[in-house]
XYZ file of C-alpha atoms in Angstrom:
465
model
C 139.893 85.323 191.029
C 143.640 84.395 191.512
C 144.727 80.929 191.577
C 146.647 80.446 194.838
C 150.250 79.347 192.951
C 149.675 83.026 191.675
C 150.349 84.747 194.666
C 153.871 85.705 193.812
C 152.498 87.252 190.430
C 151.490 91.490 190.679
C 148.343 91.695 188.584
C 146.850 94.999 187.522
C 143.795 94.929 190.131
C 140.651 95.743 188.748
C 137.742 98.576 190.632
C 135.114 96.664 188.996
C 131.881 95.512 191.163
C 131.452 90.852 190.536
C 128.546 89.377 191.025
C 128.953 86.732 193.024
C 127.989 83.522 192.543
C 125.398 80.461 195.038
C 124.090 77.547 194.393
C 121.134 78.448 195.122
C 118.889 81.472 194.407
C 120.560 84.619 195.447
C 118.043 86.518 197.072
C 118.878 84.412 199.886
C 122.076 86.005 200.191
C 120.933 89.361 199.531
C 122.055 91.342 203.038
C 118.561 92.861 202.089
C 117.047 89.729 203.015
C 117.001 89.766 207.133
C 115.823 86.640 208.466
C 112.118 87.718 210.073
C 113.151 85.265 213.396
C 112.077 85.476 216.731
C 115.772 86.302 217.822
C 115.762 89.127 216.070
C 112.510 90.319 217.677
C 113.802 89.858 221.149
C 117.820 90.784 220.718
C 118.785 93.662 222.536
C 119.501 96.725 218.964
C 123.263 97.860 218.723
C 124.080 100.810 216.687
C 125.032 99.513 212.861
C 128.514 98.953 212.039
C 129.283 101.412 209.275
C 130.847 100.238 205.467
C 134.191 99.895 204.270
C 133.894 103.516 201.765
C 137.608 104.073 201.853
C 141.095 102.539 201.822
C 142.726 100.676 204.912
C 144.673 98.099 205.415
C 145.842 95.903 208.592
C 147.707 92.964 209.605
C 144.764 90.492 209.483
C 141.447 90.952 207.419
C 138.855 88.410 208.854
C 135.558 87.796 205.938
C 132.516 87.486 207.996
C 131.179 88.501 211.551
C 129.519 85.483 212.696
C 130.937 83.351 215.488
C 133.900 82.314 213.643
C 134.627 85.533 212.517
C 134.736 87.735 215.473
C 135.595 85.063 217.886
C 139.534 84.433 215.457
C 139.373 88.413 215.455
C 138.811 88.779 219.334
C 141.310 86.646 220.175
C 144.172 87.876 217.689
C 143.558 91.361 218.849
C 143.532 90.690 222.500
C 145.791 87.672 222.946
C 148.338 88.278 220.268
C 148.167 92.213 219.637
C 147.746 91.885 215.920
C 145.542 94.993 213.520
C 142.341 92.769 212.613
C 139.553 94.701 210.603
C 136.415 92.382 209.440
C 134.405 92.898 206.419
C 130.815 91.527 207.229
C 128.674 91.404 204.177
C 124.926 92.534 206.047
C 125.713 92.892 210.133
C 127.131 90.684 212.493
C 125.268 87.618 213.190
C 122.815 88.293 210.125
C 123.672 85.019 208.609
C 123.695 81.348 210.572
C 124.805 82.750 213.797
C 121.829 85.025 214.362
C 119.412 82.339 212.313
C 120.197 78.621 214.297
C 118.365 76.698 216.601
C 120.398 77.722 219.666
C 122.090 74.612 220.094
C 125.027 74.719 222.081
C 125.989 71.343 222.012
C 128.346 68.634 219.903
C 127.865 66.813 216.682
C 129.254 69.060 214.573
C 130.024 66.402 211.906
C 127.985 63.654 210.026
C 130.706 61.134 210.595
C 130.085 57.958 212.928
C 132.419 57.256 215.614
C 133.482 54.314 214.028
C 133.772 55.763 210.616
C 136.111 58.610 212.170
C 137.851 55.699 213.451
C 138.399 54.004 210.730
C 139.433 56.766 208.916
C 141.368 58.959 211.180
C 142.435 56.449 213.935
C 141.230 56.107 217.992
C 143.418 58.688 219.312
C 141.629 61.224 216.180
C 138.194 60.305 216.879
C 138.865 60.595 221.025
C 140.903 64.185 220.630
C 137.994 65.305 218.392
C 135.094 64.019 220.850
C 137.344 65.710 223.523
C 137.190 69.209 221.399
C 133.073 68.662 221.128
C 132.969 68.883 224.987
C 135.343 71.235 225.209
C 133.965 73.935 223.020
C 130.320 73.397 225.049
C 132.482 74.385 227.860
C 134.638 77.650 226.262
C 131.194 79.069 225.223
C 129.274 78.664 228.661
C 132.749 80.227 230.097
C 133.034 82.678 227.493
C 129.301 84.405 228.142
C 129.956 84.150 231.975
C 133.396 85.871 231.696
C 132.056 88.093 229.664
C 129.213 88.923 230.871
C 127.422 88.085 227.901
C 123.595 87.059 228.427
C 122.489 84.811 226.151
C 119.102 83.095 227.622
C 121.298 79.496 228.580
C 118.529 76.768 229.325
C 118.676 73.537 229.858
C 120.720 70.527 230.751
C 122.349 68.794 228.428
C 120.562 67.350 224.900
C 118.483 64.703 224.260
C 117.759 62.358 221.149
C 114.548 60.853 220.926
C 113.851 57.597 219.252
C 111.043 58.113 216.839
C 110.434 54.622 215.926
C 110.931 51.267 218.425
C 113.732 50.189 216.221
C 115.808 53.350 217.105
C 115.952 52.699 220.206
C 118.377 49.662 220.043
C 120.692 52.468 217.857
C 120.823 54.239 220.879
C 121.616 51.685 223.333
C 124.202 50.437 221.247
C 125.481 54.567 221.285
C 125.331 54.890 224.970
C 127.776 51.872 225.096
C 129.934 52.976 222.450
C 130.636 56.442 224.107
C 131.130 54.614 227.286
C 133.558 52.179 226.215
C 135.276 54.806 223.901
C 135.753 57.680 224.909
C 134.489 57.413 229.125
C 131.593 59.392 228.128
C 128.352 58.551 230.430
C 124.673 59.616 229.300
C 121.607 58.003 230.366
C 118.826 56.035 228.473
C 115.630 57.071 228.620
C 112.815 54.979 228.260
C 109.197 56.391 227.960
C 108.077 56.931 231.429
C 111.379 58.909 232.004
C 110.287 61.222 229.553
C 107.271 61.781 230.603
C 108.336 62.097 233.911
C 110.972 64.990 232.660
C 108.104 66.998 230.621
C 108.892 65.311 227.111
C 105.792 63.468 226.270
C 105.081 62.819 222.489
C 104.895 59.569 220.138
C 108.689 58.739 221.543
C 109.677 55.252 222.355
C 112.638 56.758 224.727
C 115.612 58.625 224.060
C 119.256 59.256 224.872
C 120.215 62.149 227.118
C 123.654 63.728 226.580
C 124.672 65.810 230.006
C 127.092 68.059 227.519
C 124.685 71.075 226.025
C 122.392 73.889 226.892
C 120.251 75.963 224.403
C 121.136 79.750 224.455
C 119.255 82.770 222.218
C 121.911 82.813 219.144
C 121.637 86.440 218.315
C 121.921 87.877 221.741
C 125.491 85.479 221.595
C 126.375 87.216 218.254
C 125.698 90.900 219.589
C 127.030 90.346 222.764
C 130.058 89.271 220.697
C 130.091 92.547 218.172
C 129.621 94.767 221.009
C 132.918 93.149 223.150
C 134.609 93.480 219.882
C 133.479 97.220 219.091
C 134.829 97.521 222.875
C 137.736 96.369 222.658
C 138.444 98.939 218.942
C 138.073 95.961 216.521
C 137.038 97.504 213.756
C 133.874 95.930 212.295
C 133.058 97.020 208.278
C 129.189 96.296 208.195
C 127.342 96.396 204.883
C 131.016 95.720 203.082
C 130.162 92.610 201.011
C 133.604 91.308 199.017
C 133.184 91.478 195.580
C 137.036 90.316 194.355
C 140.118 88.848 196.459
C 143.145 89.442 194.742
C 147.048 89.030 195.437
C 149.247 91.782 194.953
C 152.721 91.264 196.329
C 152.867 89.190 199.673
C 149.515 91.526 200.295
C 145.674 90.377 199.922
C 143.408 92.952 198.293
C 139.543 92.979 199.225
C 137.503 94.953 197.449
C 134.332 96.036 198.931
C 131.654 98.377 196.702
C 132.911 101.171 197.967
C 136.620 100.593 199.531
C 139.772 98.333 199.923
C 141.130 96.674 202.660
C 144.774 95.737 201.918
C 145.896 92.552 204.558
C 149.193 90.263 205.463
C 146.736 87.553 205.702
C 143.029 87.261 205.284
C 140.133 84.698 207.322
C 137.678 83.504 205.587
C 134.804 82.567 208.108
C 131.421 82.724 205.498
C 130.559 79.287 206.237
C 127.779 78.401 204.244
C 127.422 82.035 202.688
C 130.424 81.024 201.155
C 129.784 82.937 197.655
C 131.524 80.064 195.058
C 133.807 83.071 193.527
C 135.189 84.155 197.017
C 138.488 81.840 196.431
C 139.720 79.366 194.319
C 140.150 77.431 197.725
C 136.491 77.718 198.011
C 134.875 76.850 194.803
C 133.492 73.304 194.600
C 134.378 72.235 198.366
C 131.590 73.211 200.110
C 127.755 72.453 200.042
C 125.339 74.720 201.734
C 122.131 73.055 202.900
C 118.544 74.718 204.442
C 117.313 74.453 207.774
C 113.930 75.897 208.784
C 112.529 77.645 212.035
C 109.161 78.191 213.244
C 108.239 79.419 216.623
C 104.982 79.543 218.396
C 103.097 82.263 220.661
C 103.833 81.641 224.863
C 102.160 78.596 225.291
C 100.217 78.518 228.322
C 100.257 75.834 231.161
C 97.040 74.567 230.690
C 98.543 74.384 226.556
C 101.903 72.963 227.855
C 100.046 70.672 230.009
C 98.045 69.210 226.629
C 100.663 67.911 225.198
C 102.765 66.980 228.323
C 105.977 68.981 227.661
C 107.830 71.273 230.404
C 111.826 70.780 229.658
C 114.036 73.690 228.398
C 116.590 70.935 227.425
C 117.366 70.935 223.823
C 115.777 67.933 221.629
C 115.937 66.106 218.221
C 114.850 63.162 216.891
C 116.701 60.152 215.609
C 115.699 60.554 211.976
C 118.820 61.541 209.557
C 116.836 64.673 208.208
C 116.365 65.436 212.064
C 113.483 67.733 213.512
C 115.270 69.514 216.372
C 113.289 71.662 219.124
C 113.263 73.180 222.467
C 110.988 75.438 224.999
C 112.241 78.787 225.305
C 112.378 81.004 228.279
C 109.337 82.795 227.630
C 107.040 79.690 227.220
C 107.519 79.695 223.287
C 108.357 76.318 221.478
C 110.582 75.995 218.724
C 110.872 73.358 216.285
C 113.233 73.230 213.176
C 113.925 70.829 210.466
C 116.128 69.612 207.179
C 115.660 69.236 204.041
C 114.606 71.195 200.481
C 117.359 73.024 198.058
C 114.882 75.888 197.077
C 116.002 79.081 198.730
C 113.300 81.215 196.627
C 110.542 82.814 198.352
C 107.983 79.795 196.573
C 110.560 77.736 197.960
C 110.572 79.155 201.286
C 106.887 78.663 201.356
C 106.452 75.522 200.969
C 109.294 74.878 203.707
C 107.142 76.003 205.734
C 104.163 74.636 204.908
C 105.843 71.206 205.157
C 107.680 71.772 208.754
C 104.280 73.191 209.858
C 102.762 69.868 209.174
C 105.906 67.756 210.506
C 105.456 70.006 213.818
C 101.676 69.169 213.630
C 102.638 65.343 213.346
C 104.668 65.411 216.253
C 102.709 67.336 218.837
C 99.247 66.804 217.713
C 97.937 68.515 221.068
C 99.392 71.886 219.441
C 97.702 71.687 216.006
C 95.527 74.477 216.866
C 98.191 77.437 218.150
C 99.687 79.002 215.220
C 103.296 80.248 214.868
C 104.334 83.762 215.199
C 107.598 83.234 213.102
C 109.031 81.159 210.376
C 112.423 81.715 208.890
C 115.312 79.775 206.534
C 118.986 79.769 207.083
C 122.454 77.653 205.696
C 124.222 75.225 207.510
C 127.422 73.952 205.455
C 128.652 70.785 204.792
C 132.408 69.613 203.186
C 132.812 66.272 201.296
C 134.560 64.894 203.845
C 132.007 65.604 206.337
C 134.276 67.046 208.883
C 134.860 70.534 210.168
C 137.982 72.203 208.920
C 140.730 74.485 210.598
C 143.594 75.917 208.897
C 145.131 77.425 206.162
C 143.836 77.362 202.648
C 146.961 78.529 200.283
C 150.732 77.689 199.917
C 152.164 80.135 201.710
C 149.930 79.947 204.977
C 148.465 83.871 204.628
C 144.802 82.509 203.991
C 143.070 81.023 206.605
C 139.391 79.104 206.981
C 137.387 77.906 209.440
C 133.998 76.345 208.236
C 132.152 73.363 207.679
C 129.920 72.692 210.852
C 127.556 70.303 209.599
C 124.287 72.070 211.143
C 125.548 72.254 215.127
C 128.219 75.240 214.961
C 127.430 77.601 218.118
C 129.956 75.458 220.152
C 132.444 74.321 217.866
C 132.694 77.669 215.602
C 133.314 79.471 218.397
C 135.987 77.514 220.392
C 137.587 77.086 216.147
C 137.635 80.751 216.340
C 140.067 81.094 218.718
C 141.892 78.015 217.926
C 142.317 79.611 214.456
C 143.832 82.694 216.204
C 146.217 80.537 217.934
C 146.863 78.549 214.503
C 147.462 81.800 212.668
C 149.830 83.401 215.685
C 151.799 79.947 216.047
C 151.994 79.544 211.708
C 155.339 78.733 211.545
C 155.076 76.038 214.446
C 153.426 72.513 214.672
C 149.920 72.901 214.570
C 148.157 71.861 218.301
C 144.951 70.725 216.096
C 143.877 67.135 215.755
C 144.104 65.491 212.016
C 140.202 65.426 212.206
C 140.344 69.237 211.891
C 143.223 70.115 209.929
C 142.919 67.666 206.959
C 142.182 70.127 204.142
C 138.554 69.719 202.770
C 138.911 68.738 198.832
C 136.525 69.592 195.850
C 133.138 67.594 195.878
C 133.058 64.921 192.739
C 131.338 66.834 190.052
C 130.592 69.955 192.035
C 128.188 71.397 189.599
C 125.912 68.618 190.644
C 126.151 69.121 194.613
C 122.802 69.949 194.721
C 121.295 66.613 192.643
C 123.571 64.614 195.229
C 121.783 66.931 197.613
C 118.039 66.084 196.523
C 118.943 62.340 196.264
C 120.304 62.105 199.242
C 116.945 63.833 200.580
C 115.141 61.406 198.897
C 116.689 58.430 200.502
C 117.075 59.537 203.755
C 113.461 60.420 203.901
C 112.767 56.749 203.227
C 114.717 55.476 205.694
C 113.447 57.805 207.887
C 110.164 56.689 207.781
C 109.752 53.221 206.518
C 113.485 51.401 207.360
C-alpha cells in the first residue's frame, strides 16, 4: 500500500490478488461466512448485486455497503449529481448493519459528558449531543420518506441499574443532561418498571424518550434497493484487495476488475482489513458483540417473567447486556466481550451469553434460542466517531468508529460525509468532536491485550465495585 505523501508519485500498479490482513481470525471476514441471524431469516430477498469483473471508473468510489456506505453514496448521487459506484466485499448489509441489535438510538461514543467536556469544550460536547438526537430523528424520517419498513418499536431506551449502587449513577445522569444540554428523561424506580412490562432483578432505571428499535437488515435492503433505484451502481462480491495512487486517480483492485476514482470512501467500519490504507492501519480496534434470539414467547411465557415493552434496554454494566422484544413476540438479548472470532471462539460466546441471559431472566431458562450469531463493532483511540478526510489532499474520505450504537449516527454521518465531500474546499459544518482525525493506538500490535485487559477489569467492576 501507498503512503499518502505518495500520491503525487505514478507507480507501476500491480494485478496481483493481497491477502488481507485482521486482528482477529479471518474466517470471520470471509464474505463466505453469513451471519445465521434472525434478520436474515425474516428480511424481505433482493436479487444479488453482481461483481466488479471489468474496468470502470467514476467520480466517487465508496468501500462498503453498509449504512455508511450507501447512505454518503445516496446522497452524492441524488443531492449533488456526482458518478458513485460502491465495492461491497459480501452484499449490502452482510457485515454490522445487517448483524446489530437494532438500536436506533445515541451513545455512539465511550466518552463521558464531562470527559468530552473537558476535552473538547461545552459548546463540542452540546453540538455533538445535539447530532445524537438528531440522527435518531433523520433515520425515523428517512424510512417514512422512503417508504422503507423497518419493524420501528418502541419508545425511547432505557438503562437499567443492575446493582443498588447504579442507581445513584443514574440520578446523577438525569441531572447532568438536564442541566447540560435541556435534555429531560425520567427515573424509574422498580414499581415503574414493573408497571411498564420490565420486571427482572433491576433496582430502577433511566428512560431516554430519544430511540426506537427497528429490524437492521430490512433498513440495509430497503437502503440497497432505493439505491439500485435510483442507478447507483452496487459491485457485490468485489472485496478490495490493493488501493493504489496513480496520478490524482485512486485505483481499486477487486479479484476480478478495477474501479479507477477522483476520490474514494472508505466506510468498512470494523471490517476495516489493517492493509486497506495506511490511514487505516493501527487506528482502529474491532471488538465482538453477540446475539441470541428466542422462539415467540407466549403470554402465559411473557407473563413468567413479567416483561411486555418493545422499548429497547441495557444494563448499566460497562460490558453492557442490551435487549428488546421484537414484533413477533421473540426476545433478544446481546452482549460484549471475548477477542476470539474462531468458530471455538464463537462457541463459547455463546455458551457464556446463554448463561448471562439465563442470569437475568431466570423465568426463561427453559425456552431455548432459535439463533445465535457474532458481529464487529469498532472502536478509535480516542473513543469518538470520526468524519472526514483521511489524506493530504482531501480525495480520501472515512466515516467509522461508532463505538457499538451506529444505526443512527452512521447513517445521518453518511450524508453528512456527502455534504463534507461536495463542500471540500469550504469550512467544514461538522463539530470538532467529529472531525478530529483518529490517531494510531499506542503499540497497535497489542490492541487486542489492551482489549482482554480491559475485559478483565471491567468485568470486575461490573460485578463486584
Amino acid at each position: 500500500m501507498l503512503e499518502w505523501n505518495d500520491c503525487k508519485k505514478q507507480p507501476q500498479l500491480s494485478s496481483r490478488k493481497i491477502d488481507m490482513k485482521y486482528l482477529y481470525d479471518s474466517n470471520a471476514f470471509a464474505p463466505s461466512n453469513v451471519a445465521p441471524s434472525y434478520w436474515r431469516d425474516t428480511a424481505p430477498a433482493i436479487d444479488d448485486f453482481p461483481k466488479l469483473s471489468t474496468d470502470d471508473q467514476c467520480d466517487i468510489a465508496v468501500i462498503g455497503s453498509g449504512y455508511t456506505g450507501m447512505m454518503t453514496a445516496y446522497h452524492l448521487a441524488t443531492r449533488y449529481g456526482m458518478d458513485v459506484r460502491i465495492l461491497e466485499a459480501a452484499q449490502p448489509g452482510w457485515g454490522a448493519s445487517g448483524r446489530n441489535g437494532g438500536f436506533c438510538c445515541m451513545g455512539a461514543t465511550k466518552l463521558s459528558y464531562q470527559q468530552m467536556i473537558k476535552r473538547y469544550g461545552l459548546e463540542g460536547a452540546r453540538s455533538f449531543f445535539d447530532t445524537q438526537k438528531e440522527s435518531v430523528s433523520f433515520v425515523a424520517s428517512f424510512l417514512k420518506d422512503n417508504n422503507i419498513a423497518a419493524d420501528e418499536t418502541g419508545e425511547g431506551e432505557i438503562a437499567l441499574a443492575h446493582k443498588a449502587n447504579r442507581m445513584k449513577e443514574l440520578q446523577e445522569e438525569q441531572s447532568f443532561l438536564k442541566a447540560t444540554f435541556g435534555h429531560n428523561t425520567s427515573l424509574l424506580q422498580p414499581g415503574d418498571l414493573t408497571e411498564m412490562g420490565l420486571s427482572g432483578d433491576f433496582h430502577g432505571g433511566l428512560h431516554n424518550p430519544t430511540g426506537f428499535g427497528l429490524h437492521p437488515l430490512k433498513y440495509a435492503r430497503g437502503l440497497a434497493v432505493l439505491l439500485r433505484k435510483n442507478g447507483i451502481p452496487i459491485y457485490g462480491n468485489s472485496p478490495v484487495t490493493q488501493w493504489t495512487r496513480h496520478g490524482n486517480n485512486h485505483i481499486l483492485r477487486t479479484p476480478e476488475g478495477k474501479l479507477t476514482a477522483k476520490q474514494v470512501v472508505m466506510a468498512t467500519n470494523g471490517y476495516t482489513p489493517e492493509d486497506l490504507s495506511k490511514s487505516a492501519s493501527g487506528k482502529l480496534l474491532p471488538a465482538l458483540s453477540s446475539v441470541l434470539v428466542t422462539p415467540p414467547l407466549s403470554d402465559k411465557e411473557l407473563s413468567q417473567q413479567g416483561w411486555h415493552n418493545t422499548t429497547p434496554v441495557y444494563d448499566s454494566r460497562i460490558l453492557l447486556h442490551y435487549f428488546r422484544l421484537l414484533p413477533d413476540g421473540r426476545f433478544l438479548f446481546g452482549g460484549r466481550g471475548g477477542t476470539d472470532a474462531s468458530p471455538t471462539g464463537s462457541a463459547n460466546a455463546e455458551r457464556v451469553l446463554r448463561q448471562d441471559f439465563e442470569k437475568l431472566f431466570p423465568g426463561w431458562a427453559s425456552i431455548p434460542h432459535t439463533h445465535f450469531w457474532q458481529g464487529f463493532v469498532c472502536l478509535a483511540n480516542n473513543l469518538v466517531p470520526y468524519i472526514g478526510p483521511i489524506n493530504e489532499d482531501n480525495t480520501a474520505w472515512a466515516s467509522l468508529a461508532y463505538h457499538g450504537n451506529g444505526v443512527a449516527m452512521s447513517s445521518w454521518a453518511g450524508q453528512a460525509l456527502a455534504d463534507e465531500i461536495a463542500g471540500k474546499d469550504k469550512v467544514s459544518k461538522l463539530t470538532s468532536v467529529l472531525s478530529r482525525r483518529y490517531t494510531n493506538f499506542p503499540l497497535p500490535a497489542l490492541r487486542l491485550l489492551y482489549l482482554k485487559a480491559a475485559y478483565v477489569y471491567y468485568h470486575v467492576k461490573d460485578e463486584w465495585l
